[in-house]
mmCIF file with all atom_site columns, C-alpha atoms in Angstrom:
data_model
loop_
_atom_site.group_PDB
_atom_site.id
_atom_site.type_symbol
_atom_site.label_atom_id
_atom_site.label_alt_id
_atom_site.label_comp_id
_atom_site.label_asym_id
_atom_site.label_entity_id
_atom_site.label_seq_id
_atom_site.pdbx_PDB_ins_code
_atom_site.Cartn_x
_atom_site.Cartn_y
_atom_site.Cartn_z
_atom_site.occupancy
_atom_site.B_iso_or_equiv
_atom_site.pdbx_formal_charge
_atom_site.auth_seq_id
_atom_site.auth_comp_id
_atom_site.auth_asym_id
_atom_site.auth_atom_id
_atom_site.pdbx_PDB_model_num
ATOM 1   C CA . UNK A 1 1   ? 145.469 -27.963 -165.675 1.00 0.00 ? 92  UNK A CA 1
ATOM 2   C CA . UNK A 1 2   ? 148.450 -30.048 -167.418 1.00 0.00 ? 93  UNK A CA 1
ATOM 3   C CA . UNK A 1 3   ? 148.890 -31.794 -163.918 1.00 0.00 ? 94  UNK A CA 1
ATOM 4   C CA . UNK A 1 4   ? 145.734 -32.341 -163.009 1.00 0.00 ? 95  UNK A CA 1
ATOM 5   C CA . UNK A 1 5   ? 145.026 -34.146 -166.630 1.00 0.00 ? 96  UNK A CA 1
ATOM 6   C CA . UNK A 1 6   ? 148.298 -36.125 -165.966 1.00 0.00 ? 97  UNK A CA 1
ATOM 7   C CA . UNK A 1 7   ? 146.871 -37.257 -162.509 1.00 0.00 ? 98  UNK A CA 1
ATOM 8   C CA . UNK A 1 8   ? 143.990 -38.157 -163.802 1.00 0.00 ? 99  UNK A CA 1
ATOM 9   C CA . UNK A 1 9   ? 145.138 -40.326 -166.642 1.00 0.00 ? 100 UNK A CA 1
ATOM 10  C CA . UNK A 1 10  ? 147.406 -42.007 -163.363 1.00 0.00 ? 101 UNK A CA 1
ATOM 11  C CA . UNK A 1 11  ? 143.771 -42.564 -161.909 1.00 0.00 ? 102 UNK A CA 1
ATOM 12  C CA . UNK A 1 12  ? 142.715 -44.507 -165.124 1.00 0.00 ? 103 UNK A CA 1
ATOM 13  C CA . UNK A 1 13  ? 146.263 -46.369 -164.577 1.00 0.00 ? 104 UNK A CA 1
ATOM 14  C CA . UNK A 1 14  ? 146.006 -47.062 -161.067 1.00 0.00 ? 105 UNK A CA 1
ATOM 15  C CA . UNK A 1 15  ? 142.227 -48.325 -160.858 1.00 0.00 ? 106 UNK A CA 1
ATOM 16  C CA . UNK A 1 16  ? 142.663 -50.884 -163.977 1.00 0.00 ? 107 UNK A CA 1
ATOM 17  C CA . UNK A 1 17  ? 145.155 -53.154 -161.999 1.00 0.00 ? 108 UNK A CA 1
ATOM 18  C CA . UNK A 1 18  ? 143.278 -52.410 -158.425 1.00 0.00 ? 109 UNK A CA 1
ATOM 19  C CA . UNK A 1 19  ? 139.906 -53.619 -160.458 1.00 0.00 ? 110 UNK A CA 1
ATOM 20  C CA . UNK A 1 20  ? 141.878 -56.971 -161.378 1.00 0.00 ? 111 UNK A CA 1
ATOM 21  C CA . UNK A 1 21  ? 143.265 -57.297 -157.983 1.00 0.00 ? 112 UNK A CA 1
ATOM 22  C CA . UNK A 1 22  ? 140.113 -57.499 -156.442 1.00 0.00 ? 113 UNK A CA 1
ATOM 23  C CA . UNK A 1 23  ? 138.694 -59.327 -158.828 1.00 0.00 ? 114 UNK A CA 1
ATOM 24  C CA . UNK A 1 24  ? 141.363 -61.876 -158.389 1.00 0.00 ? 115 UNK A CA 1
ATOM 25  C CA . UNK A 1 25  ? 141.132 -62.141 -154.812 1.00 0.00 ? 116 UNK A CA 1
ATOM 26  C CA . UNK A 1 26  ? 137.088 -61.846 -154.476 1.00 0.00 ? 117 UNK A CA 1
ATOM 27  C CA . UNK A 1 27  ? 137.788 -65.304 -156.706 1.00 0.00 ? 118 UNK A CA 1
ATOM 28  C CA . UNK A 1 28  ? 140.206 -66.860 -154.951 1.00 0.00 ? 119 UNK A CA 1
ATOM 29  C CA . UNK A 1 29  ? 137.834 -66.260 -151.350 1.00 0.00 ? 120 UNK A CA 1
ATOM 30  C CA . UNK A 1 30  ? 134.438 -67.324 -153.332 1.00 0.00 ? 121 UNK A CA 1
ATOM 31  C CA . UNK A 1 31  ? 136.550 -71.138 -155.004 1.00 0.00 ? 122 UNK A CA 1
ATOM 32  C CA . UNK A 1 32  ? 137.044 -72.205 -150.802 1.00 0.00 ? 123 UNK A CA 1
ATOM 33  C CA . UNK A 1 33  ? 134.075 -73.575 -150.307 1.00 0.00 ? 124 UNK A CA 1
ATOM 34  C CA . UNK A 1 34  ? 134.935 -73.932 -146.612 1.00 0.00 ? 125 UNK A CA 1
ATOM 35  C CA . UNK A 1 35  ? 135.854 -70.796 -145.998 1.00 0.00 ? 126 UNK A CA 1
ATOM 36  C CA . UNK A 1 36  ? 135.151 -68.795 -142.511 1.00 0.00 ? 127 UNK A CA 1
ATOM 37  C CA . UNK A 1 37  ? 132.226 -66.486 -142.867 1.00 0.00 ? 128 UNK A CA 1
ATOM 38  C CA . UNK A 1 38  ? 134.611 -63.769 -142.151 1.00 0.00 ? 129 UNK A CA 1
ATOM 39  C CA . UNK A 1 39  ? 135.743 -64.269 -145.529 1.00 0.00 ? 130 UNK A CA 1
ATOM 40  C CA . UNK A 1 40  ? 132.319 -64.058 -147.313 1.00 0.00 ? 131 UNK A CA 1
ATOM 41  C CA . UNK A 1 41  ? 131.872 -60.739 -145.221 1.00 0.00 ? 132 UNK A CA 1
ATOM 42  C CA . UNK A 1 42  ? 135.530 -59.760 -147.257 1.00 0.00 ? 133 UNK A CA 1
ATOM 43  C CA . UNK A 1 43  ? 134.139 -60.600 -150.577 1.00 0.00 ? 134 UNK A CA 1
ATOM 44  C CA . UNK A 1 44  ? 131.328 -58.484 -149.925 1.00 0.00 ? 135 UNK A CA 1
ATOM 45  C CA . UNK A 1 45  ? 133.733 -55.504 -149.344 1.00 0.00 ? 136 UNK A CA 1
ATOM 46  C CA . UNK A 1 46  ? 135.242 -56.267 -152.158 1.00 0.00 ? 137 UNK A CA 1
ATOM 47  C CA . UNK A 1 47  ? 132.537 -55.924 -154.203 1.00 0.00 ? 138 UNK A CA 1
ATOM 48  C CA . UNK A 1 48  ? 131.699 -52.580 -152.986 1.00 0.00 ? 139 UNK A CA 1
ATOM 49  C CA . UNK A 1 49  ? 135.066 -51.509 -153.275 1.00 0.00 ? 140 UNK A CA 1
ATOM 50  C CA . UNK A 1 50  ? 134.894 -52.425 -156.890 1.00 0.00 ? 141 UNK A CA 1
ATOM 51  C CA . UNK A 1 51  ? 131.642 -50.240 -157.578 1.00 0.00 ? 142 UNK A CA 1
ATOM 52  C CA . UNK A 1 52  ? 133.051 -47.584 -155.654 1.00 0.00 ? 143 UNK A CA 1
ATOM 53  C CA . UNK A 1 53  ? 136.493 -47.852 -157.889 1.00 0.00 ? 144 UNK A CA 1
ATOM 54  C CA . UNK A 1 54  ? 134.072 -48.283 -161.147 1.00 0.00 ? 145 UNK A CA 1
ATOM 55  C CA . UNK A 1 55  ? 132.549 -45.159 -160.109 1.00 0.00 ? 146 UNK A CA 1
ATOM 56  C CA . UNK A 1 56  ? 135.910 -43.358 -160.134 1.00 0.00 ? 147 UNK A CA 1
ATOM 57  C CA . UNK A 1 57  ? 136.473 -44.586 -163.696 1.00 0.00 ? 148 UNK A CA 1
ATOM 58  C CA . UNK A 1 58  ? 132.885 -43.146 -165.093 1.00 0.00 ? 149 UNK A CA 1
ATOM 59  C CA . UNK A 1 59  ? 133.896 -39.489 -163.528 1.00 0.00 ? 150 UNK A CA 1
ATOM 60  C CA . UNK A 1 60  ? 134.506 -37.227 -166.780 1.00 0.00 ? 151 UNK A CA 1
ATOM 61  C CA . UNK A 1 61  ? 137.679 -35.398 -166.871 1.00 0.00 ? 152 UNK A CA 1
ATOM 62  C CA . UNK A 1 62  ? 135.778 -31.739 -166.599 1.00 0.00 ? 153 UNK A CA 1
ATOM 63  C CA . UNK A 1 63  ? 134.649 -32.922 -162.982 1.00 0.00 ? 154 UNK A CA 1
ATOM 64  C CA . UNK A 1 64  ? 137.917 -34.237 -161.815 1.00 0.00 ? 155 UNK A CA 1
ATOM 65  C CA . UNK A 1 65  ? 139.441 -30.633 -163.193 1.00 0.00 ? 156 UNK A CA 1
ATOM 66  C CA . UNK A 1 66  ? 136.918 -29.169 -161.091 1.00 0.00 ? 157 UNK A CA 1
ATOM 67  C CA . UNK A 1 67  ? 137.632 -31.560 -157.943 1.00 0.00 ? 158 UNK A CA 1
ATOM 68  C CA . UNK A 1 68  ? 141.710 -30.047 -158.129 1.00 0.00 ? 159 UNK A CA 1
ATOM 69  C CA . UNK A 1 69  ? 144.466 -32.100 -157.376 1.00 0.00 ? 160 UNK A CA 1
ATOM 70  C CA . UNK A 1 70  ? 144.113 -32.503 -153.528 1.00 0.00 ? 161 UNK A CA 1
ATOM 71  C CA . UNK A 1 71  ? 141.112 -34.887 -154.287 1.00 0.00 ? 162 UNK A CA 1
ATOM 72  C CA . UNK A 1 72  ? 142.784 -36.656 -157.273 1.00 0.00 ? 163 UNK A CA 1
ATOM 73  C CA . UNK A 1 73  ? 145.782 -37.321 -155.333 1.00 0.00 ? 164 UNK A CA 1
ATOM 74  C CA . UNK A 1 74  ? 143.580 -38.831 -152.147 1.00 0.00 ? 165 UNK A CA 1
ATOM 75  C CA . UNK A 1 75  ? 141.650 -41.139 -154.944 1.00 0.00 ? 166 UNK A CA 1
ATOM 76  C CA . UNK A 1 76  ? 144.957 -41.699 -156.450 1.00 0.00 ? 167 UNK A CA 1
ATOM 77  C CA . UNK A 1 77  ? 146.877 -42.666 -152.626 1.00 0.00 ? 168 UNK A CA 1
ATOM 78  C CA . UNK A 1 78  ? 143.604 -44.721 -152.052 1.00 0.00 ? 169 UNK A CA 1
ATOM 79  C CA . UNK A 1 79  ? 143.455 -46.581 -155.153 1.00 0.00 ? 170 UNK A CA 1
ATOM 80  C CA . UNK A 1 80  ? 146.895 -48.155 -155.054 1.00 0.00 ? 171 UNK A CA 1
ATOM 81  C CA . UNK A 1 81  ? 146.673 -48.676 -151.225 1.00 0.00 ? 172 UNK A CA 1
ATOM 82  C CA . UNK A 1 82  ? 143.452 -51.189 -151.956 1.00 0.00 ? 173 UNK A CA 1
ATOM 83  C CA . UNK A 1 83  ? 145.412 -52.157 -154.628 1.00 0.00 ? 174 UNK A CA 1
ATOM 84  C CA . UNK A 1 84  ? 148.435 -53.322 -152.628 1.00 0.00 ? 175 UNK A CA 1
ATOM 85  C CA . UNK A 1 85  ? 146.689 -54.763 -149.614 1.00 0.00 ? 176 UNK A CA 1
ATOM 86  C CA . UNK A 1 86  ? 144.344 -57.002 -151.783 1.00 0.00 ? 177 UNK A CA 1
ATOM 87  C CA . UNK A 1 87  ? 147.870 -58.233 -153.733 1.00 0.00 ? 178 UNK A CA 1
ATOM 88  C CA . UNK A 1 88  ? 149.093 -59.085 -150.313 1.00 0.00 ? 179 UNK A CA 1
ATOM 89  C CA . UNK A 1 89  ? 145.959 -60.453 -148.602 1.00 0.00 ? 180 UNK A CA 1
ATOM 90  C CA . UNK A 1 90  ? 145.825 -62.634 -151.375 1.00 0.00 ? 181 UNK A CA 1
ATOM 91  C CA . UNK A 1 91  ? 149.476 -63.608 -151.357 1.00 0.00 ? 182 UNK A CA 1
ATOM 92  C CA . UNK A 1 92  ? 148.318 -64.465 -147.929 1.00 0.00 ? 183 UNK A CA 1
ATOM 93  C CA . UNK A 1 93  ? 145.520 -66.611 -148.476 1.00 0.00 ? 184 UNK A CA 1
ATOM 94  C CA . UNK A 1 94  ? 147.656 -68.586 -151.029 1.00 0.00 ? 185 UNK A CA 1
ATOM 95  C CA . UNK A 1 95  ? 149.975 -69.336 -148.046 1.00 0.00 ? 186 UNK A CA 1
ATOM 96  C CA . UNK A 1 96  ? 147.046 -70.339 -145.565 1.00 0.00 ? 187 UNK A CA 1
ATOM 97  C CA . UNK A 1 97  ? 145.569 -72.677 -148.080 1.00 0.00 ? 188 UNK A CA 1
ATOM 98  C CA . UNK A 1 98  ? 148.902 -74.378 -149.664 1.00 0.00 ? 189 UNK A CA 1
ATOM 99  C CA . UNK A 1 99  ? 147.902 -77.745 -148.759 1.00 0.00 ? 190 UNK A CA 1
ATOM 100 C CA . UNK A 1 100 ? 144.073 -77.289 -150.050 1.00 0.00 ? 191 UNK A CA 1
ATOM 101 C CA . UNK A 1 101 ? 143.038 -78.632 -153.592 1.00 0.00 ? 192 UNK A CA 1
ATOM 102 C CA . UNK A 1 102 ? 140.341 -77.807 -155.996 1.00 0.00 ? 193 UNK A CA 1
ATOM 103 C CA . UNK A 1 103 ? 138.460 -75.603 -152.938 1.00 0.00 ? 194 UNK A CA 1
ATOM 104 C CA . UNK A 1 104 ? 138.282 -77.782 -151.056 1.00 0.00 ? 195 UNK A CA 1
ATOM 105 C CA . UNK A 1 105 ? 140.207 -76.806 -147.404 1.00 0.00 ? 196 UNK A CA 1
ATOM 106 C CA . UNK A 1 106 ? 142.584 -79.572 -146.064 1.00 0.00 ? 197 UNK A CA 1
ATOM 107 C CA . UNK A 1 107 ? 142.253 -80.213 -142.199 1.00 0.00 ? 198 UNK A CA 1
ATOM 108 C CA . UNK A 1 108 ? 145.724 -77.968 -141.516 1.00 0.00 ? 199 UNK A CA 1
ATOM 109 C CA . UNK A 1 109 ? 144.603 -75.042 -144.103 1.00 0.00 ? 200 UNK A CA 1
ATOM 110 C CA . UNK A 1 110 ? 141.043 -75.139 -142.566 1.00 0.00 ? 201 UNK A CA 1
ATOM 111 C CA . UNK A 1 111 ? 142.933 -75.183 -138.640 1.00 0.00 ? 202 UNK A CA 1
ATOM 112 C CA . UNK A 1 112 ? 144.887 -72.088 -140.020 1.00 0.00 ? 203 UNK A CA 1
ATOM 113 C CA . UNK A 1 113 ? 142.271 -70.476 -141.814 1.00 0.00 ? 204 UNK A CA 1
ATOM 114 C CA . UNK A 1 114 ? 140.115 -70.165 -138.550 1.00 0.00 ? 205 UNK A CA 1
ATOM 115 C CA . UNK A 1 115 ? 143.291 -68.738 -136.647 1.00 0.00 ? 206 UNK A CA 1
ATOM 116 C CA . UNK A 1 116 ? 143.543 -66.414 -139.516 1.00 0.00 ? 207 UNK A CA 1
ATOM 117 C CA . UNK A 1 117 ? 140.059 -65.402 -139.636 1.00 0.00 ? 208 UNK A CA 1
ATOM 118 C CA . UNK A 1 118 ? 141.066 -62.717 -136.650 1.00 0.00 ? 209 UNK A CA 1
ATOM 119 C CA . UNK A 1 119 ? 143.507 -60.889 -139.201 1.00 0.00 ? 210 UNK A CA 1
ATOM 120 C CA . UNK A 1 120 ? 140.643 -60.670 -141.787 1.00 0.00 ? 211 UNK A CA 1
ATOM 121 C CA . UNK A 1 121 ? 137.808 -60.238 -139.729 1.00 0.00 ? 212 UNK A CA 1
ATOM 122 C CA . UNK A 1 122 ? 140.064 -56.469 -138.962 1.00 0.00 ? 213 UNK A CA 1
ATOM 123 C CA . UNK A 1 123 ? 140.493 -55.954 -142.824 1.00 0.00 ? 214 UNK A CA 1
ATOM 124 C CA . UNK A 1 124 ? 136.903 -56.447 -143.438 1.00 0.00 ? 215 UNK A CA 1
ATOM 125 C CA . UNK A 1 125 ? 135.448 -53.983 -140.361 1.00 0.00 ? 216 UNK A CA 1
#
C-alpha cells in the first residue's frame, strides 16, 4: 500500500506540469491566427486531453488503492508521455513560426506551417 500511495502522489506530480504543458501549447496554436485547420483540430485534443488528465487528479486515493499499481503506473507512463510530446511539439511550432510576429504568420512560417501540417495532422488522429 506504501507504493501504491507513493505512485500516486507521482501522479499528482506528473499531471501538474503535463496540465501546464498543454495549456501552454493549446495557447501558443490558438495566438496564430493563420494557422492550418489541422492545428485547431490539435487544440481540440488538447482540450480533451486536459479533462481527461483533470479527471485523473479528482480520483480519491481509496480508488487508485483499489485500481493497484499496474493501472497507476499506465496513467503514470501516459501522463509524462503527453507531457513530453506537447513540450516538444511546441518546441516545434516555435521553430516553424520564428519569423512570425504578434500571430500573425509571415509568408515563409505560413509556407512551412502547411508542409508541417502533415506531421500534426498524425499527432492529432
Amino acid at each position: 500500500m506504501a507504493d501504491t500511495l507513493g505512485v500516486v502522489a507521482n501522479i499528482f506530480g506528473i499531471t501538474a506540469p503535463t496540465l501546464h504543458w498543454i495549456s501552454v501549447l493549446s495557447d501558443d496554436i490558438r495566438n496564430i491566427s493563420e494557422a492550418p485547420n489541422t492545428f485547431h483540430g490539435l487544440q481540440a485534443n488538447l482540450s480533451m486531453i486536459d479533462r481527461a488528465l483533470k479527471s485523473l487528479q479528482a480520483i480519491p486515493q481509496s480508488e487508485w488503492e483499489a485500481l493497484g499499481t499496474e493501472i497507476v503506473d499506465s496513467c503514470q507512463t501516459i501522463t509524462s508521455t503527453c507531457k513530453e510530446s506537447c513540450r516538444k511539439f511546441r518546441e516545434d511550432l516555435q521553430g516553424w513560426t520564428r519569423n512570425s510576429n504578434n500571430g500573425k504568420l509571415s509568408a515563409l512560417d505560413r509556407t512551412n506551417l502547411g508542409l508541417k501540417e502533415m506531421r500534426t495532422k498524425s499527432m492529432s488522429d
